[in-house]
DNA sequence: TTATTAAATTGTAATGATTCCAATTTAATA
DNA sequence: TATTAAATTGGAATCATTACAATTTAATAA
């Protein structure tokens, strides 16, 4: 928990109950949840919580690079406590976002290539879209009925 | 123009004026435009055009893999006539999306890794976020005033 | 501890891209 | 030329997100 306090302090952000709760939720739920999911969960133990506070803080935390905002799904943002460079797989069927545990050694070369064109890179995102294992199996079961 | 007709025929889609116009627009404007941009442009020469038609067709064409839908910007979809695997750079300042002309040789390995986990990959997306060359220069000029 | 103040939080209203839907039109086929 | 499934239309609805003004609070220093 002091870890979260440090993260906020380092970035000159005030230590608030909500922020700590959001960070803890993201740290405990590595499923890349949406703002709404976080809101629904934290509201249980904090009825006075406003949805806007969640949105405000997710933006603040993303801007400070304490967490990572994923723009992958067509309709909503997803958030990731893990800010290290890693790729994702998103299932078109169930919407699940899974971490891809495979470092891409080429990233640095491509970054250099883009930087050489004069652009400044601040974020790297790689993701795959398709049907996840579970959804594939579910489909197979349905067909063999 | 027959190229567009062929694309539609091959995918069992009816040949309509709107579809051909959308394809031509995307082919001529490799700036990854939004649905709204396409609508505003085509409306000029076709006043009766409905916004819904644009949305319907962009979805149909994307589903048939005739064009590519980019889910990169936080607020809107962008469309690409180029369906070949290529990465993008998006500027946080002006919103421009630029093609990255650098093939990533690692993609196949990562795809294999993901497929080995049992997932089925249908799309690959890689993009960088940052500030583009033009916006960087604009900023520099503003600061040195 | 208390006063001060900038930042955080709140609730409601607004925004804006996208989708829904029922009626109408049209491309493809025979 | 008649038939019909698909495409188009326009207006309403959806829904994630943002804007905003009022209120509260965390951090700081007296
Ligand atoms: Mn992740
Ligand atoms: Mn492109
Ligand atoms: Zn799935
Ligand atoms: Zn730019």
mmCIF file of C-alpha atoms (C1' of nucleotides) and ligand atoms in Angstrom:
data_model
loop_
_atom_site.group_PDB
_atom_site.id
_atom_site.type_symbol
_atom_site.label_atom_id
_atom_site.label_comp_id
_atom_site.label_asym_id
_atom_site.label_seq_id
_atom_site.Cartn_x
_atom_site.Cartn_y
_atom_site.Cartn_z
ATOM 1 C CA UNK A 1 0.000 0.000 0.000
ATOM 2 C CA UNK A 2 2.923 2.312 0.644
ATOM 3 C CA UNK A 3 3.910 1.430 -2.879
ATOM 4 C CA UNK A 4 0.853 3.293 -4.177
ATOM 5 C CA UNK A 5 1.532 6.247 -1.899
ATOM 6 C CA UNK A 6 5.052 6.446 -3.260
ATOM 7 C CA UNK A 7 3.799 6.296 -6.842
ATOM 8 C CA UNK A 8 1.542 9.270 -6.192
ATOM 9 C CA UNK A 9 4.119 11.232 -4.204
ATOM 10 C CA UNK A 10 6.760 10.774 -6.866
ATOM 11 C CA UNK A 11 4.377 12.321 -9.359
ATOM 12 C CA UNK A 12 3.305 15.224 -7.147
ATOM 13 C CA UNK A 13 -0.240 13.928 -6.893
ATOM 14 C CA UNK A 14 -2.233 14.214 -3.711
ATOM 15 C CA UNK A 15 -2.754 11.051 -1.745
ATOM 16 C CA UNK A 16 -6.451 10.388 -1.774
ATOM 17 C CA UNK A 17 -8.486 7.400 -0.726
ATOM 18 C CA UNK A 18 -9.953 7.056 -4.202
ATOM 19 C CA UNK A 19 -6.616 7.057 -5.953
ATOM 20 C CA UNK A 20 -5.217 4.413 -3.649
ATOM 21 C CA UNK A 21 -8.349 2.331 -4.162
ATOM 22 C CA UNK A 22 -8.116 2.617 -7.944
ATOM 23 C CA UNK A 23 -4.454 1.639 -7.925
ATOM 24 C CA UNK A 24 -5.112 -1.298 -5.642
ATOM 25 C CA UNK A 25 -7.997 -2.452 -7.815
ATOM 26 C CA UNK A 26 -5.877 -2.317 -10.970
ATOM 27 C CA UNK A 27 -2.986 -4.020 -9.220
ATOM 28 C CA UNK A 28 -5.257 -6.830 -8.013
ATOM 29 C CA UNK A 29 -7.233 -7.192 -11.258
ATOM 30 C CA UNK A 30 -4.887 -7.603 -14.181
ATOM 31 C CA UNK A 31 -7.807 -8.040 -16.566
ATOM 32 C CA UNK A 32 -7.532 -4.554 -18.058
ATOM 33 C CA UNK A 33 -10.837 -3.343 -16.619
ATOM 34 C CA UNK A 34 -12.922 -0.443 -17.882
ATOM 35 C CA UNK A 35 -13.683 2.750 -15.959
ATOM 36 C CA UNK A 36 -17.199 1.454 -15.350
ATOM 37 C CA UNK A 37 -15.988 -1.848 -13.886
ATOM 38 C CA UNK A 38 -13.707 -0.023 -11.496
ATOM 39 C CA UNK A 39 -16.492 2.353 -10.570
ATOM 40 C CA UNK A 40 -19.006 -0.431 -9.912
ATOM 41 C CA UNK A 41 -16.558 -2.245 -7.683
ATOM 42 C CA UNK A 42 -15.341 0.699 -5.631
ATOM 43 C CA UNK A 43 -18.856 2.064 -5.210
ATOM 44 C CA UNK A 44 -19.731 -0.929 -3.025
ATOM 45 C CA UNK A 45 -17.390 0.108 -0.238
ATOM 46 C CA UNK A 46 -17.675 3.807 -0.999
ATOM 47 C CA UNK A 47 -21.261 4.740 -1.854
ATOM 48 C CA UNK A 48 -20.518 8.442 -2.229
ATOM 49 C CA UNK A 49 -18.090 7.818 -5.048
ATOM 50 C CA UNK A 50 -18.703 9.684 -8.266
ATOM 51 C CA UNK A 51 -18.188 8.201 -11.696
ATOM 52 C CA UNK A 52 -16.445 11.408 -12.726
ATOM 53 C CA UNK A 53 -13.815 10.862 -10.051
ATOM 54 C CA UNK A 54 -12.940 7.550 -11.638
ATOM 55 C CA UNK A 55 -12.645 9.127 -15.062
ATOM 56 C CA UNK A 56 -10.632 12.061 -13.742
ATOM 57 C CA UNK A 57 -8.208 9.862 -11.879
ATOM 58 C CA UNK A 58 -7.766 7.303 -14.633
ATOM 59 C CA UNK A 59 -6.742 10.175 -16.873
ATOM 60 C CA UNK A 60 -4.475 11.726 -14.269
ATOM 61 C CA UNK A 61 -2.793 8.413 -13.494
ATOM 62 C CA UNK A 62 -2.377 7.640 -17.196
ATOM 63 C CA UNK A 63 -0.921 11.060 -17.892
ATOM 64 C CA UNK A 64 1.602 10.504 -15.108
ATOM 65 C CA UNK A 65 2.425 7.104 -16.586
ATOM 66 C CA UNK A 66 1.544 5.397 -13.317
ATOM 67 C CA UNK A 67 -0.907 3.232 -15.196
ATOM 68 C CA UNK A 68 -1.464 2.572 -18.880
ATOM 69 C CA UNK A 69 -4.535 3.365 -20.932
ATOM 70 C CA UNK A 70 -5.306 0.883 -23.681
ATOM 71 C CA UNK A 71 -7.084 2.097 -26.798
ATOM 72 C CA UNK A 72 -7.844 -1.252 -28.323
ATOM 73 C CA UNK A 73 -11.562 -1.900 -27.997
ATOM 74 C CA UNK A 74 -13.873 -0.052 -30.333
ATOM 75 C CA UNK A 75 -16.129 1.317 -27.605
ATOM 76 C CA UNK A 76 -14.276 1.818 -24.361
ATOM 77 C CA UNK A 77 -10.930 2.382 -22.748
ATOM 78 C CA UNK A 78 -9.237 -0.293 -20.712
ATOM 79 C CA UNK A 79 -6.619 0.282 -18.040
ATOM 80 C CA UNK A 80 -3.496 -1.622 -17.121
ATOM 81 C CA UNK A 81 -1.434 -1.448 -13.942
ATOM 82 C CA UNK A 82 1.463 -2.891 -15.881
ATOM 83 C CA UNK A 83 3.168 -0.025 -17.704
ATOM 84 C CA UNK A 84 6.001 -2.175 -19.017
ATOM 85 C CA UNK A 85 6.084 -2.709 -22.760
ATOM 86 C CA UNK A 86 3.974 -5.752 -23.553
ATOM 87 C CA UNK A 87 1.561 -6.776 -26.263
ATOM 88 C CA UNK A 88 -2.071 -7.780 -25.909
ATOM 89 C CA UNK A 89 -4.571 -10.137 -27.418
ATOM 90 C CA UNK A 90 -8.213 -9.080 -27.504
ATOM 91 C CA UNK A 91 -11.048 -11.481 -28.153
ATOM 92 C CA UNK A 92 -13.712 -10.211 -30.547
ATOM 93 C CA UNK A 93 -16.181 -12.606 -28.957
ATOM 94 C CA UNK A 94 -15.947 -12.032 -25.201
ATOM 95 C CA UNK A 95 -13.869 -8.867 -25.134
ATOM 96 C CA UNK A 96 -11.221 -10.307 -22.845
ATOM 97 C CA UNK A 97 -7.794 -8.755 -23.114
ATOM 98 C CA UNK A 98 -4.896 -11.086 -22.413
ATOM 99 C CA UNK A 99 -1.239 -10.194 -21.957
ATOM 100 C CA UNK A 100 1.110 -11.592 -24.587
ATOM 101 C CA UNK A 101 4.223 -12.779 -22.789
ATOM 102 C CA UNK A 102 6.585 -12.394 -25.670
ATOM 103 C CA UNK A 103 8.937 -9.462 -25.893
ATOM 104 C CA UNK A 104 9.349 -8.062 -29.387
ATOM 105 C CA UNK A 105 13.080 -7.439 -29.966
ATOM 106 C CA UNK A 106 12.333 -5.387 -33.073
ATOM 107 C CA UNK A 107 10.527 -2.606 -31.228
ATOM 108 C CA UNK A 108 13.694 -0.648 -30.580
ATOM 109 C CA UNK A 109 14.628 -0.743 -34.271
ATOM 110 C CA UNK A 110 11.200 0.467 -35.353
ATOM 111 C CA UNK A 111 11.252 3.167 -32.692
ATOM 112 C CA UNK A 112 14.584 4.331 -34.012
ATOM 113 C CA UNK A 113 13.208 4.344 -37.541
ATOM 114 C CA UNK A 114 10.245 6.484 -36.515
ATOM 115 C CA UNK A 115 12.407 8.777 -34.396
ATOM 116 C CA UNK A 116 14.749 9.261 -37.345
ATOM 117 C CA UNK A 117 11.813 10.673 -39.298
ATOM 118 C CA UNK A 118 11.605 13.409 -36.687
ATOM 119 C CA UNK A 119 8.689 12.178 -34.606
ATOM 120 C CA UNK A 120 8.787 11.783 -30.841
ATOM 121 C CA UNK A 121 7.494 8.446 -29.576
ATOM 122 C CA UNK A 122 5.864 8.355 -26.165
ATOM 123 C CA UNK A 123 3.966 5.076 -26.234
ATOM 124 C CA UNK A 124 4.267 1.726 -27.970
ATOM 125 C CA UNK A 125 1.231 -0.470 -28.493
ATOM 126 C CA UNK A 126 0.949 -3.855 -30.108
ATOM 127 C CA UNK A 127 -2.084 -6.050 -30.105
ATOM 128 C CA UNK A 128 -3.736 -8.950 -31.833
ATOM 129 C CA UNK A 129 -7.438 -9.384 -32.444
ATOM 130 C CA UNK A 130 -9.177 -12.688 -32.827
ATOM 131 C CA UNK A 131 -11.052 -15.378 -30.913
ATOM 132 C CA UNK A 132 -9.652 -16.575 -27.610
ATOM 133 C CA UNK A 133 -9.136 -20.193 -26.666
ATOM 134 C CA UNK A 134 -12.184 -20.352 -24.416
ATOM 135 C CA UNK A 135 -14.511 -18.861 -27.000
ATOM 136 C CA UNK A 136 -13.186 -21.227 -29.664
ATOM 137 C CA UNK A 137 -13.929 -24.208 -27.435
ATOM 138 C CA UNK A 138 -17.367 -22.871 -26.614
ATOM 139 C CA UNK A 139 -18.102 -22.574 -30.311
ATOM 140 C CA UNK A 140 -16.898 -26.098 -31.007
ATOM 141 C CA UNK A 141 -19.147 -27.473 -28.270
ATOM 142 C CA UNK A 142 -22.144 -25.609 -29.651
ATOM 143 C CA UNK A 143 -21.553 -26.910 -33.151
ATOM 144 C CA UNK A 144 -21.181 -30.543 -32.096
ATOM 145 C CA UNK A 145 -24.552 -30.509 -30.351
ATOM 146 C CA UNK B 1 -12.453 1.780 -60.870
ATOM 147 C CA UNK B 2 -13.080 -1.753 -62.062
ATOM 148 C CA UNK B 3 -10.720 -2.660 -59.278
ATOM 149 C CA UNK B 4 -13.338 -1.577 -56.749
ATOM 150 C CA UNK B 5 -16.081 -3.432 -58.599
ATOM 151 C CA UNK B 6 -13.987 -6.570 -58.469
ATOM 152 C CA UNK B 7 -13.331 -6.149 -54.760
ATOM 153 C CA UNK B 8 -17.054 -5.988 -54.111
ATOM 154 C CA UNK B 9 -17.956 -8.836 -56.469
ATOM 155 C CA UNK B 10 -15.355 -11.120 -54.978
ATOM 156 C CA UNK B 11 -16.967 -10.585 -51.602
ATOM 157 C CA UNK B 12 -20.552 -11.059 -52.785
ATOM 158 C CA UNK B 13 -21.425 -7.460 -52.069
ATOM 159 C CA UNK B 14 -23.730 -5.495 -54.302
ATOM 160 C CA UNK B 15 -22.123 -2.855 -56.483
ATOM 161 C CA UNK B 16 -23.505 0.445 -55.314
ATOM 162 C CA UNK B 17 -22.563 3.988 -56.103
ATOM 163 C CA UNK B 18 -21.885 4.715 -52.437
ATOM 164 C CA UNK B 19 -19.576 1.771 -51.953
ATOM 165 C CA UNK B 20 -17.534 2.638 -54.996
ATOM 166 C CA UNK B 21 -17.323 6.236 -53.818
ATOM 167 C CA UNK B 22 -16.187 5.199 -50.352
ATOM 168 C CA UNK B 23 -13.513 2.904 -51.775
ATOM 169 C CA UNK B 24 -12.286 5.570 -54.164
ATOM 170 C CA UNK B 25 -12.142 8.110 -51.372
ATOM 171 C CA UNK B 26 -10.122 5.794 -49.155
ATOM 172 C CA UNK B 27 -7.878 4.835 -52.039
ATOM 173 C CA UNK B 28 -7.231 8.492 -52.859
ATOM 174 C CA UNK B 29 -6.872 9.670 -49.254
ATOM 175 C CA UNK B 30 -4.362 7.549 -47.398
ATOM 176 C CA UNK B 31 -4.738 9.693 -44.283
ATOM 177 C CA UNK B 32 -6.854 7.144 -42.408
ATOM 178 C CA UNK B 33 -9.991 9.298 -42.395
ATOM 179 C CA UNK B 34 -12.930 9.016 -40.035
ATOM 180 C CA UNK B 35 -16.472 8.076 -41.016
ATOM 181 C CA UNK B 36 -17.461 11.699 -40.611
ATOM 182 C CA UNK B 37 -14.724 12.968 -42.924
ATOM 183 C CA UNK B 38 -15.784 10.525 -45.609
ATOM 184 C CA UNK B 39 -19.416 11.491 -45.126
ATOM 185 C CA UNK B 40 -18.736 15.222 -45.333
ATOM 186 C CA UNK B 41 -16.777 14.780 -48.534
ATOM 187 C CA UNK B 42 -19.158 12.470 -50.353
ATOM 188 C CA UNK B 43 -22.195 14.477 -49.323
ATOM 189 C CA UNK B 44 -21.019 17.327 -51.531
ATOM 190 C CA UNK B 45 -21.569 15.405 -54.749
ATOM 191 C CA UNK B 46 -24.376 13.315 -53.321
ATOM 192 C CA UNK B 47 -26.644 15.428 -51.133
ATOM 193 C CA UNK B 48 -29.074 12.593 -50.415
ATOM 194 C CA UNK B 49 -26.372 10.531 -48.757
ATOM 195 C CA UNK B 50 -27.097 9.324 -45.258
ATOM 196 C CA UNK B 51 -24.524 9.169 -42.510
ATOM 197 C CA UNK B 52 -25.815 5.728 -41.604
ATOM 198 C CA UNK B 53 -24.922 4.472 -45.069
ATOM 199 C CA UNK B 54 -21.329 5.441 -44.462
ATOM 200 C CA UNK B 55 -21.278 3.653 -41.110
ATOM 201 C CA UNK B 56 -23.011 0.576 -42.540
ATOM 202 C CA UNK B 57 -20.623 0.314 -45.442
ATOM 203 C CA UNK B 58 -17.468 0.971 -43.493
ATOM 204 C CA UNK B 59 -18.473 -1.915 -41.265
ATOM 205 C CA UNK B 60 -19.389 -4.161 -44.178
ATOM 206 C CA UNK B 61 -16.164 -3.400 -46.013
ATOM 207 C CA UNK B 62 -14.107 -3.924 -42.864
ATOM 208 C CA UNK B 63 -15.826 -7.228 -42.132
ATOM 209 C CA UNK B 64 -15.009 -8.384 -45.651
ATOM 210 C CA UNK B 65 -11.410 -7.284 -45.141
ATOM 211 C CA UNK B 66 -11.608 -5.001 -48.160
ATOM 212 C CA UNK B 67 -10.538 -2.152 -45.962
ATOM 213 C CA UNK B 68 -9.065 -1.972 -42.480
ATOM 214 C CA UNK B 69 -10.586 -0.408 -39.401
ATOM 215 C CA UNK B 70 -8.096 1.173 -37.011
ATOM 216 C CA UNK B 71 -8.936 1.308 -33.333
ATOM 217 C CA UNK B 72 -6.180 3.623 -32.232
ATOM 218 C CA UNK B 73 -7.714 6.983 -31.385
ATOM 219 C CA UNK B 74 -9.580 7.325 -28.144
ATOM 220 C CA UNK B 75 -12.758 8.733 -29.669
ATOM 221 C CA UNK B 76 -13.271 7.576 -33.218
ATOM 222 C CA UNK B 77 -12.490 4.899 -35.733
ATOM 223 C CA UNK B 78 -10.198 5.493 -38.646
ATOM 224 C CA UNK B 79 -10.191 3.579 -41.906
ATOM 225 C CA UNK B 80 -7.383 2.398 -44.137
ATOM 226 C CA UNK B 81 -7.524 1.246 -47.747
ATOM 227 C CA UNK B 82 -4.242 -0.539 -47.175
ATOM 228 C CA UNK B 83 -5.023 -3.889 -45.568
ATOM 229 C CA UNK B 84 -1.430 -5.108 -45.662
ATOM 230 C CA UNK B 85 0.287 -5.499 -42.300
ATOM 231 C CA UNK B 86 1.871 -2.186 -41.404
ATOM 232 C CA UNK B 87 2.353 -0.175 -38.281
ATOM 233 C CA UNK B 88 1.151 3.348 -37.542
ATOM 234 C CA UNK B 89 2.219 6.445 -35.719
ATOM 235 C CA UNK B 90 -0.463 8.668 -34.231
ATOM 236 C CA UNK B 91 0.197 12.214 -33.086
ATOM 237 C CA UNK B 92 -1.379 13.136 -29.767
ATOM 238 C CA UNK B 93 -1.304 16.777 -30.811
ATOM 239 C CA UNK B 94 -2.894 16.942 -34.264
ATOM 240 C CA UNK B 95 -4.352 13.439 -34.479
ATOM 241 C CA UNK B 96 -2.604 12.591 -37.729
ATOM 242 C CA UNK B 97 -1.969 8.922 -38.357
ATOM 243 C CA UNK B 98 1.132 8.145 -40.395
ATOM 244 C CA UNK B 99 2.159 4.813 -41.893
ATOM 245 C CA UNK B 100 5.350 3.331 -40.495
ATOM 246 C CA UNK B 101 7.293 1.888 -43.387
ATOM 247 C CA UNK B 102 9.156 -0.705 -41.460
ATOM 248 C CA UNK B 103 8.150 -4.316 -41.536
ATOM 249 C CA UNK B 104 8.417 -6.086 -38.203
ATOM 250 C CA UNK B 105 10.029 -9.495 -38.795
ATOM 251 C CA UNK B 106 9.081 -10.661 -35.313
ATOM 252 C CA UNK B 107 5.349 -10.573 -35.934
ATOM 253 C CA UNK B 108 5.219 -14.128 -37.229
ATOM 254 C CA UNK B 109 7.001 -15.434 -34.147
ATOM 255 C CA UNK B 110 4.652 -13.644 -31.804
ATOM 256 C CA UNK B 111 1.647 -14.808 -33.809
ATOM 257 C CA UNK B 112 2.897 -18.354 -33.491
ATOM 258 C CA UNK B 113 3.362 -17.880 -29.756
ATOM 259 C CA UNK B 114 -0.203 -16.631 -29.350
ATOM 260 C CA UNK B 115 -1.623 -19.324 -31.612
ATOM 261 C CA UNK B 116 0.217 -21.974 -29.582
ATOM 262 C CA UNK B 117 -1.762 -20.818 -26.555
ATOM 263 C CA UNK B 118 -4.908 -21.824 -28.407
ATOM 264 C CA UNK B 119 -6.136 -18.421 -29.586
ATOM 265 C CA UNK B 120 -7.041 -17.624 -33.178
ATOM 266 C CA UNK B 121 -5.496 -14.424 -34.513
ATOM 267 C CA UNK B 122 -7.393 -12.491 -37.163
ATOM 268 C CA UNK B 123 -5.781 -9.073 -37.034
ATOM 269 C CA UNK B 124 -2.400 -7.620 -36.101
ATOM 270 C CA UNK B 125 -2.048 -4.033 -34.989
ATOM 271 C CA UNK B 126 1.015 -2.097 -33.984
ATOM 272 C CA UNK B 127 1.174 1.592 -33.356
ATOM 273 C CA UNK B 128 3.186 4.304 -31.698
ATOM 274 C CA UNK B 129 1.837 7.376 -29.969
ATOM 275 C CA UNK B 130 3.663 10.632 -29.599
ATOM 276 C CA UNK B 131 4.205 14.024 -31.202
ATOM 277 C CA UNK B 132 4.758 14.206 -34.932
ATOM 278 C CA UNK B 133 7.571 16.099 -36.597
ATOM 279 C CA UNK B 134 5.353 19.000 -37.685
ATOM 280 C CA UNK B 135 3.844 19.497 -34.246
ATOM 281 C CA UNK B 136 7.283 19.365 -32.631
ATOM 282 C CA UNK B 137 8.510 22.112 -34.943
ATOM 283 C CA UNK B 138 5.406 24.182 -34.325
ATOM 284 C CA UNK B 139 6.035 23.907 -30.592
ATOM 285 C CA UNK B 140 9.646 24.902 -30.944
ATOM 286 C CA UNK B 141 8.686 27.962 -32.954
ATOM 287 C CA UNK B 142 6.122 28.979 -30.346
ATOM 288 C CA UNK B 143 8.626 28.663 -27.524
ATOM 289 C CA UNK B 144 11.344 30.672 -29.242
ATOM 290 C CA UNK B 145 9.000 33.627 -29.710
ATOM 291 C "C1'" DT C 1 -3.710 22.976 15.936
ATOM 292 C "C1'" DT C 2 -5.652 26.119 12.671
ATOM 293 C "C1'" DA C 3 -5.944 28.920 8.464
ATOM 294 C "C1'" DT C 4 -5.084 28.958 3.702
ATOM 295 C "C1'" DT C 5 -5.380 27.406 -0.903
ATOM 296 C "C1'" DA C 6 -4.795 24.701 -4.812
ATOM 297 C "C1'" DA C 7 -6.342 20.370 -6.069
ATOM 298 C "C1'" DA C 8 -9.799 16.782 -5.810
ATOM 299 C "C1'" DT C 9 -14.507 15.363 -5.726
ATOM 300 C "C1'" DT C 10 -19.300 15.542 -6.794
ATOM 301 C "C1'" DG C 11 -23.674 15.377 -9.539
ATOM 302 C "C1'" DT C 12 -25.798 16.841 -13.346
ATOM 303 C "C1'" DA C 13 -25.942 18.266 -17.943
ATOM 304 C "C1'" DA C 14 -23.916 18.094 -22.429
ATOM 305 C "C1'" DT C 15 -21.326 15.950 -26.114
ATOM 306 C "C1'" DG C 16 -20.504 13.139 -29.909
ATOM 307 C "C1'" DA C 17 -19.545 8.935 -32.251
ATOM 308 C "C1'" DT C 18 -22.056 5.128 -33.220
ATOM 309 C "C1'" DT C 19 -26.098 2.042 -33.452
ATOM 310 C "C1'" DC C 20 -30.965 0.932 -33.930
ATOM 311 C "C1'" DC C 21 -35.036 0.630 -36.515
ATOM 312 C "C1'" DA C 22 -38.889 0.816 -39.573
ATOM 313 C "C1'" DA C 23 -40.008 2.541 -44.034
ATOM 314 C "C1'" DT C 24 -38.405 3.091 -48.703
ATOM 315 C "C1'" DT C 25 -35.523 2.244 -52.592
ATOM 316 C "C1'" DT C 26 -32.588 -0.424 -55.486
ATOM 317 C "C1'" DA C 27 -29.227 -4.033 -57.550
ATOM 318 C "C1'" DA C 28 -29.223 -8.444 -59.119
ATOM 319 C "C1'" DT C 29 -31.574 -12.300 -60.985
ATOM 320 C "C1'" DA C 30 -34.787 -14.930 -63.760
ATOM 321 C "C1'" DT D 1 -40.288 -6.748 -66.516
ATOM 322 C "C1'" DA D 2 -41.326 -8.843 -61.991
ATOM 323 C "C1'" DT D 3 -39.323 -10.464 -57.825
ATOM 324 C "C1'" DT D 4 -36.734 -10.126 -53.695
ATOM 325 C "C1'" DA D 5 -32.984 -9.808 -50.734
ATOM 326 C "C1'" DA D 6 -29.945 -6.295 -49.719
ATOM 327 C "C1'" DA D 7 -28.978 -1.421 -49.365
ATOM 328 C "C1'" DT D 8 -30.309 3.147 -48.086
ATOM 329 C "C1'" DT D 9 -32.513 6.615 -45.410
ATOM 330 C "C1'" DG D 10 -33.416 9.753 -41.458
ATOM 331 C "C1'" DG D 11 -34.653 10.247 -37.019
ATOM 332 C "C1'" DA D 12 -34.400 8.407 -32.492
ATOM 333 C "C1'" DA D 13 -31.756 6.037 -29.046
ATOM 334 C "C1'" DT D 14 -27.486 4.554 -26.856
ATOM 335 C "C1'" DC D 15 -23.588 4.994 -24.164
ATOM 336 C "C1'" DA D 16 -18.892 6.152 -22.941
ATOM 337 C "C1'" DT D 17 -16.878 10.187 -21.925
ATOM 338 C "C1'" DT D 18 -16.379 15.191 -20.915
ATOM 339 C "C1'" DA D 19 -17.696 19.854 -19.181
ATOM 340 C "C1'" DC D 20 -18.811 22.545 -15.527
ATOM 341 C "C1'" DA D 21 -19.897 24.930 -11.310
ATOM 342 C "C1'" DA D 22 -20.363 24.069 -6.487
ATOM 343 C "C1'" DT D 23 -18.427 21.742 -2.560
ATOM 344 C "C1'" DT D 24 -14.986 19.323 -0.032
ATOM 345 C "C1'" DT D 25 -10.378 18.074 1.208
ATOM 346 C "C1'" DA D 26 -5.108 17.235 1.324
ATOM 347 C "C1'" DA D 27 -1.085 19.584 1.943
ATOM 348 C "C1'" DT D 28 1.363 23.394 3.706
ATOM 349 C "C1'" DA D 29 2.820 26.869 6.805
ATOM 350 C "C1'" DA D 30 1.874 30.008 10.607
HETATM 351 MN MN1 LIG E 1 -1.521 -5.802 -20.048
HETATM 352 MN MN1 LIG E 2 -2.077 2.790 -42.793
HETATM 353 ZN ZN1 LIG E 3 -13.124 -14.837 -25.883
HETATM 354 ZN ZN1 LIG E 4 1.024 16.202 -35.069
#
